[in-house]
Short mmCIF file of C-alpha atoms in Angstrom, two decimals:
data_model
loop_
_atom_site.label_atom_id
_atom_site.label_comp_id
_atom_site.label_asym_id
_atom_site.label_seq_id
_atom_site.Cartn_x
_atom_site.Cartn_y
_atom_site.Cartn_z
CA MET A 1 0.00 0.00 0.00
CA ARG A 2 1.54 3.31 -1.11
CA ILE A 3 0.09 6.54 0.30
CA GLY A 4 1.01 9.79 -1.40
CA ILE A 5 1.16 12.98 0.68
CA VAL A 6 0.79 16.40 -0.92
CA ALA A 7 0.21 19.86 0.56
CA PRO A 8 -2.40 21.90 -1.35
CA SER A 9 -2.40 24.61 1.32
CA CYS A 10 0.43 25.27 3.78
CA PRO A 11 3.80 23.51 4.25
CA LEU A 12 4.30 20.37 6.34
CA ASP A 13 6.81 20.52 9.19
CA PRO A 14 9.71 18.19 8.28
CA ALA A 15 9.88 17.02 11.91
CA ILE A 16 6.25 15.90 11.71
CA ALA A 17 6.98 14.05 8.47
CA GLU A 18 9.85 12.20 10.15
CA ARG A 19 7.71 11.21 13.14
CA LEU A 20 4.89 10.17 10.82
CA THR A 21 7.08 7.77 8.87
CA GLY A 22 8.13 6.05 12.08
CA LEU A 23 4.55 5.78 13.34
CA VAL A 24 3.18 4.36 10.09
CA GLY A 25 5.87 1.67 10.04
CA SER A 26 5.00 -1.37 7.97
CA ARG A 27 1.31 -0.53 7.57
CA ALA A 28 2.02 1.45 4.41
CA GLU A 29 4.74 3.09 2.36
CA LEU A 30 4.53 6.86 2.53
CA VAL A 31 5.48 8.85 -0.57
CA ILE A 32 5.88 12.42 0.65
CA ASP A 33 6.15 14.83 -2.26
CA PRO A 34 9.03 17.33 -1.79
CA GLN A 35 6.47 20.04 -2.58
CA CYS A 36 5.14 19.58 0.98
CA PHE A 37 8.24 21.38 2.29
CA LEU A 38 8.26 24.31 -0.13
CA SER A 39 7.49 27.79 1.13
CA ASP A 40 6.08 30.65 -0.92
CA GLY A 41 4.54 33.22 1.40
CA HIS A 42 1.64 31.51 3.13
CA PHE A 43 1.70 28.50 0.82
CA ALA A 44 3.58 25.22 0.31
CA GLY A 45 4.97 26.49 -2.96
CA ASN A 46 3.25 28.72 -5.49
CA ASP A 47 -0.06 27.77 -7.10
CA GLU A 48 1.66 26.16 -10.07
CA ALA A 49 3.90 23.96 -7.89
CA ARG A 50 1.02 22.82 -5.70
CA THR A 51 -1.20 22.10 -8.70
CA ARG A 52 1.53 20.19 -10.50
CA ALA A 53 2.36 18.04 -7.46
CA LEU A 54 -1.30 17.16 -6.85
CA ILE A 55 -1.97 16.21 -10.48
CA ALA A 56 1.18 14.09 -10.66
CA MET A 57 0.27 12.22 -7.49
CA ALA A 58 -3.35 11.76 -8.60
CA ASN A 59 -2.31 10.31 -11.95
CA ASP A 60 0.44 8.03 -10.62
CA PRO A 61 -0.82 4.41 -10.87
CA ALA A 62 1.70 3.33 -8.21
CA ILE A 63 -0.07 5.48 -5.57
CA ASN A 64 -3.10 3.85 -3.92
CA ALA A 65 -4.31 6.74 -1.75
CA ILE A 66 -3.71 10.46 -1.32
CA TRP A 67 -3.44 12.06 2.10
CA PHE A 68 -3.53 15.84 2.31
CA ALA A 69 -0.68 17.02 4.55
CA ARG A 70 -2.47 19.76 6.47
CA GLY A 71 -4.95 22.60 6.27
CA GLY A 72 -4.42 26.33 6.51
CA TYR A 73 -5.39 28.12 3.32
CA GLY A 74 -4.73 27.70 -0.38
CA ALA A 75 -6.60 24.65 -1.69
CA CYS A 76 -9.35 26.77 -3.26
CA ARG A 77 -6.75 28.50 -5.46
CA ILE A 78 -5.78 25.25 -7.19
CA ALA A 79 -8.72 22.86 -6.74
CA GLU A 80 -10.56 23.39 -10.03
CA ALA A 81 -7.42 23.29 -12.20
CA ALA A 82 -6.00 20.27 -10.35
CA ILE A 83 -9.20 18.27 -10.67
CA LYS A 84 -9.42 19.06 -14.39
CA GLY A 85 -5.94 17.60 -14.79
CA MET A 86 -6.80 14.27 -13.17
CA GLY A 87 -7.23 11.18 -15.31
CA ALA A 88 -8.85 7.79 -14.79
CA THR A 89 -6.20 6.67 -12.29
CA ALA A 90 -7.37 9.31 -9.81
CA ARG A 91 -10.74 7.55 -9.63
CA THR A 92 -9.14 4.43 -8.16
CA LYS A 93 -7.72 6.14 -5.06
CA ARG A 94 -8.83 6.96 -1.53
CA TRP A 95 -8.58 10.64 -0.57
CA LEU A 96 -8.42 11.98 3.00
CA GLY A 97 -8.25 15.39 4.65
CA TYR A 98 -10.37 18.07 6.30
CA SER A 99 -10.48 21.80 7.00
CA ASP A 100 -9.07 23.69 3.97
CA ALA A 101 -8.77 20.37 2.10
CA GLY A 102 -12.58 20.41 2.04
CA PHE A 103 -12.42 22.40 -1.20
CA LEU A 104 -10.76 19.44 -2.87
CA LEU A 105 -12.91 16.82 -1.14
CA ALA A 106 -16.03 18.61 -2.38
CA GLY A 107 -14.80 18.86 -5.96
CA LEU A 108 -13.62 15.25 -6.05
CA TYR A 109 -16.91 13.96 -4.67
CA ALA A 110 -18.91 16.15 -7.06
CA ARG A 111 -17.15 14.46 -10.00
CA GLY A 112 -17.16 10.94 -8.61
CA ILE A 113 -13.37 10.83 -8.35
CA GLY A 114 -12.29 8.08 -5.97
CA ALA A 115 -13.44 7.37 -2.42
CA VAL A 116 -13.42 10.59 -0.41
CA ALA A 117 -13.38 11.05 3.36
CA HIS A 118 -13.10 13.80 5.96
CA GLY A 119 -10.56 12.88 8.62
CA PRO A 120 -7.19 13.43 10.30
CA MET A 121 -4.15 14.64 8.39
CA PRO A 122 -0.40 14.21 9.01
CA ALA A 123 -0.12 17.63 10.70
CA ASP A 124 -2.49 16.39 13.42
CA LEU A 125 0.43 14.40 14.81
CA ALA A 126 1.46 17.67 16.49
CA ARG A 127 -1.75 17.67 18.57
CA THR A 128 -2.08 16.05 21.98
CA GLY A 129 -3.31 12.54 21.24
CA GLY A 130 -2.35 12.95 17.59
CA GLY A 131 -0.99 9.41 17.35
CA ALA A 132 -4.49 7.98 17.74
CA ALA A 133 -5.74 10.35 15.02
CA ILE A 134 -3.06 9.06 12.65
CA VAL A 135 -4.05 5.44 13.36
CA ARG A 136 -7.67 6.37 12.64
CA ALA A 137 -6.62 7.94 9.35
CA LEU A 138 -4.64 4.84 8.37
CA ASP A 139 -7.67 2.67 9.12
CA TRP A 140 -9.38 4.52 6.29
CA LEU A 141 -6.48 4.90 3.90
CA VAL A 142 -5.29 1.30 4.20
CA ASP A 143 -8.42 -0.64 5.12
CA GLY A 144 -11.31 1.64 4.12
CA LYS A 145 -12.71 1.83 7.65
CA ALA A 146 -14.79 4.92 8.39
CA SER A 147 -17.49 5.88 10.88
CA PRO A 148 -20.63 3.81 10.15
CA GLY A 149 -22.84 6.17 12.15
CA ASP A 150 -24.06 3.77 14.81
CA ALA A 151 -21.19 1.37 15.56
CA ALA A 152 -17.52 2.03 14.94
CA PRO A 153 -14.87 -0.43 13.77
CA SER A 154 -11.79 -0.62 15.97
CA GLY A 155 -9.92 2.67 16.06
CA VAL A 156 -12.68 4.73 14.44
CA VAL A 157 -14.83 7.21 16.33
CA ALA A 158 -18.55 7.01 15.54
CA ILE A 159 -20.76 10.03 15.11
CA ALA A 160 -23.56 10.33 17.66
CA PRO A 161 -26.47 10.09 18.12
CA PRO A 162 -27.14 7.46 15.41
CA LEU A 163 -29.88 7.87 12.87
CA THR A 164 -32.55 5.22 12.61
CA GLY A 165 -33.28 3.40 9.36
CA GLY A 166 -29.70 2.53 8.38
CA ARG A 167 -26.60 4.47 7.52
CA PRO A 168 -27.23 7.85 5.83
CA ARG A 169 -25.19 9.39 3.06
CA GLN A 170 -22.88 11.95 4.62
CA LEU A 171 -20.76 15.00 3.84
CA ALA A 172 -18.47 16.71 6.36
CA PHE A 173 -17.02 20.21 6.14
CA ASN A 174 -15.62 23.13 8.04
CA LEU A 175 -18.41 25.70 8.22
CA THR A 176 -16.50 28.56 6.60
CA VAL A 177 -15.14 26.32 3.85
CA LEU A 178 -18.62 24.98 3.08
CA GLY A 179 -19.94 28.52 2.74
CA ARG A 180 -17.19 29.39 0.25
CA ILE A 181 -17.84 26.23 -1.81
CA LEU A 182 -21.52 27.03 -2.40
CA GLY A 183 -22.21 28.39 -5.87
CA THR A 184 -18.80 27.34 -7.24
CA PRO A 185 -17.89 24.49 -9.62
CA LEU A 186 -16.66 22.56 -6.56
CA GLN A 187 -20.13 22.31 -4.99
CA PRO A 188 -21.32 18.70 -4.66
CA VAL A 189 -24.89 17.46 -4.69
CA MET A 190 -26.22 17.64 -1.13
CA THR A 191 -29.72 16.28 -1.65
CA ASP A 192 -30.42 13.33 0.67
CA HIS A 193 -27.10 13.78 2.48
CA VAL A 194 -26.55 14.55 6.15
CA LEU A 195 -24.23 17.56 6.50
CA LEU A 196 -21.71 17.36 9.34
CA ILE A 197 -20.25 20.76 10.20
CA GLU A 198 -17.40 21.92 12.45
CA GLU A 199 -15.53 25.19 12.98
CA VAL A 200 -12.48 26.64 14.72
CA SER A 201 -11.32 30.14 15.72
CA GLU A 202 -14.44 32.04 14.64
CA HIS A 203 -16.51 34.48 16.69
CA LEU A 204 -20.04 33.36 17.47
CA TYR A 205 -21.46 36.19 15.35
CA ALA A 206 -19.42 34.88 12.40
CA ILE A 207 -20.75 31.38 13.02
CA ASP A 208 -24.29 32.80 13.01
CA ARG A 209 -23.60 34.67 9.76
CA ASN A 210 -22.18 31.55 8.14
CA PHE A 211 -25.20 29.49 9.20
CA PHE A 212 -27.46 32.15 7.66
CA HIS A 213 -25.51 31.83 4.42
CA ILE A 214 -25.50 28.05 4.14
CA THR A 215 -29.07 27.41 5.34
CA THR A 216 -30.54 29.87 2.85
CA ASN A 217 -28.84 27.99 -0.01
CA ALA A 218 -31.19 25.81 -2.06
CA ALA A 219 -28.70 22.94 -2.30
CA VAL A 220 -28.22 22.80 1.47
CA ARG A 221 -31.99 22.89 1.97
CA GLY A 222 -32.14 19.64 0.02
CA ALA A 223 -30.01 17.92 2.65
CA THR A 224 -31.48 15.31 4.97
CA GLY A 225 -30.34 17.38 7.92
CA ILE A 226 -27.44 18.95 9.79
CA ARG A 227 -25.24 17.62 12.58
CA LEU A 228 -22.94 19.94 14.48
CA GLY A 229 -19.38 18.96 15.27
CA ARG A 230 -17.13 20.79 17.68
CA ILE A 231 -16.96 24.58 17.50
CA SER A 232 -13.61 25.22 19.15
CA GLU A 233 -11.30 28.06 20.15
CA VAL A 234 -14.09 30.65 19.87
CA PRO A 235 -12.58 34.16 20.39
CA GLN A 236 -14.14 36.49 22.93
CA ASN A 237 -15.98 39.44 21.44
CA ASP A 238 -16.40 42.84 23.09
CA ARG A 239 -20.12 42.09 23.29
CA ALA A 240 -21.55 38.69 24.21
CA PHE A 241 -23.52 37.11 21.38
CA GLY A 242 -26.16 35.62 23.66
CA ALA A 243 -26.42 32.14 22.13
CA THR A 244 -24.22 29.06 22.02
CA ALA A 245 -23.01 27.52 18.77
CA GLU A 246 -25.55 24.72 19.19
CA GLU A 247 -28.37 27.23 19.71
CA ILE A 248 -27.24 29.08 16.59
CA ALA A 249 -27.31 25.88 14.52
CA GLN A 250 -30.73 24.91 15.87
CA TYR A 251 -32.11 28.40 15.20
CA TRP A 252 -31.09 28.38 11.53
CA CYS A 253 -32.21 24.78 11.01
CA GLN A 254 -35.65 25.63 12.35
CA LYS A 255 -35.85 28.87 10.37
CA SER A 256 -34.86 27.17 7.10
CA GLY A 257 -36.79 23.92 7.56
CA ILE A 258 -33.64 21.78 7.65
CA ALA A 259 -33.76 18.91 10.13
CA TRP A 260 -31.56 19.27 13.23
CA LEU A 261 -29.97 15.87 13.86
CA GLY A 262 -27.76 16.50 16.87
CA HIS A 263 -24.02 16.25 17.22
CA ALA A 264 -21.13 14.85 15.20
CA ASP A 265 -17.73 13.75 16.48
CA ILE A 266 -15.68 15.94 14.15
CA GLY A 267 -13.54 19.00 14.74
CA HIS A 268 -10.08 20.53 14.68
CA ASP A 269 -8.71 18.13 17.28
CA ALA A 270 -7.25 14.66 17.73
CA GLN A 271 -10.71 13.15 18.22
CA ASN A 272 -11.76 14.10 14.67
CA ALA A 273 -13.68 11.15 13.18
CA VAL A 274 -13.24 9.69 9.72
CA ILE A 275 -16.42 10.39 7.74
CA ALA A 276 -16.66 8.78 4.31
CA PHE A 277 -18.56 10.91 1.80
CA GLY A 278 -21.61 9.27 0.33
#
């Protein structure tokens, strides 16, 4: 099993890459593209370098899965061009990431390219408990194990509470990223999907504004419902908002007629679950 690692957003810390290789051991062979360590302002190389590395990895028949190195910002700048450059080989791979990588996950899923999942990335090894997150990611990349919704395979965190009537189709995104995807060529079909949403480092008023934006979108209103992951590291504002993140989500679900389905075990932390799209 050969897992390719590319960085469509920000650079990967070489020390993390070294630790990662030791942790993965014999479970898989990691092919870390040198592009992951480039630096061009905010990005892991300029747009051309990041696009070229992603296309090459996607079209390499010797690579079985692609693991996005980390989040940050930058994937939206290259996603459409990179996906256009992918051939039939890209459709045979598993793809894993979250946060800013959501732009690519959305576009891949929209075009039926490979098996796509939201879940831990190599940079999560820097978090407390990050080793368990890496094992969870490998369970997907190597064995295809993801959260089934009501009972988790070993090493995979299930979302809760479970839905009745079998496993739903699912999509998982960072709230801000999802809002930016809507109305673009990267937007996937959301009808009959449960949307799992998480956020980090946003004021509560910004979370409210983002929920207004997504829940007034016609595509989102076709979803089966919304589950809320962890809303973490919320900055303090000079004026209290007066509602929790959960109350905000429930308010906009009720106002828009979208079903509120409770919580999801996703977020910018080491407990982040692996959620297979579809």
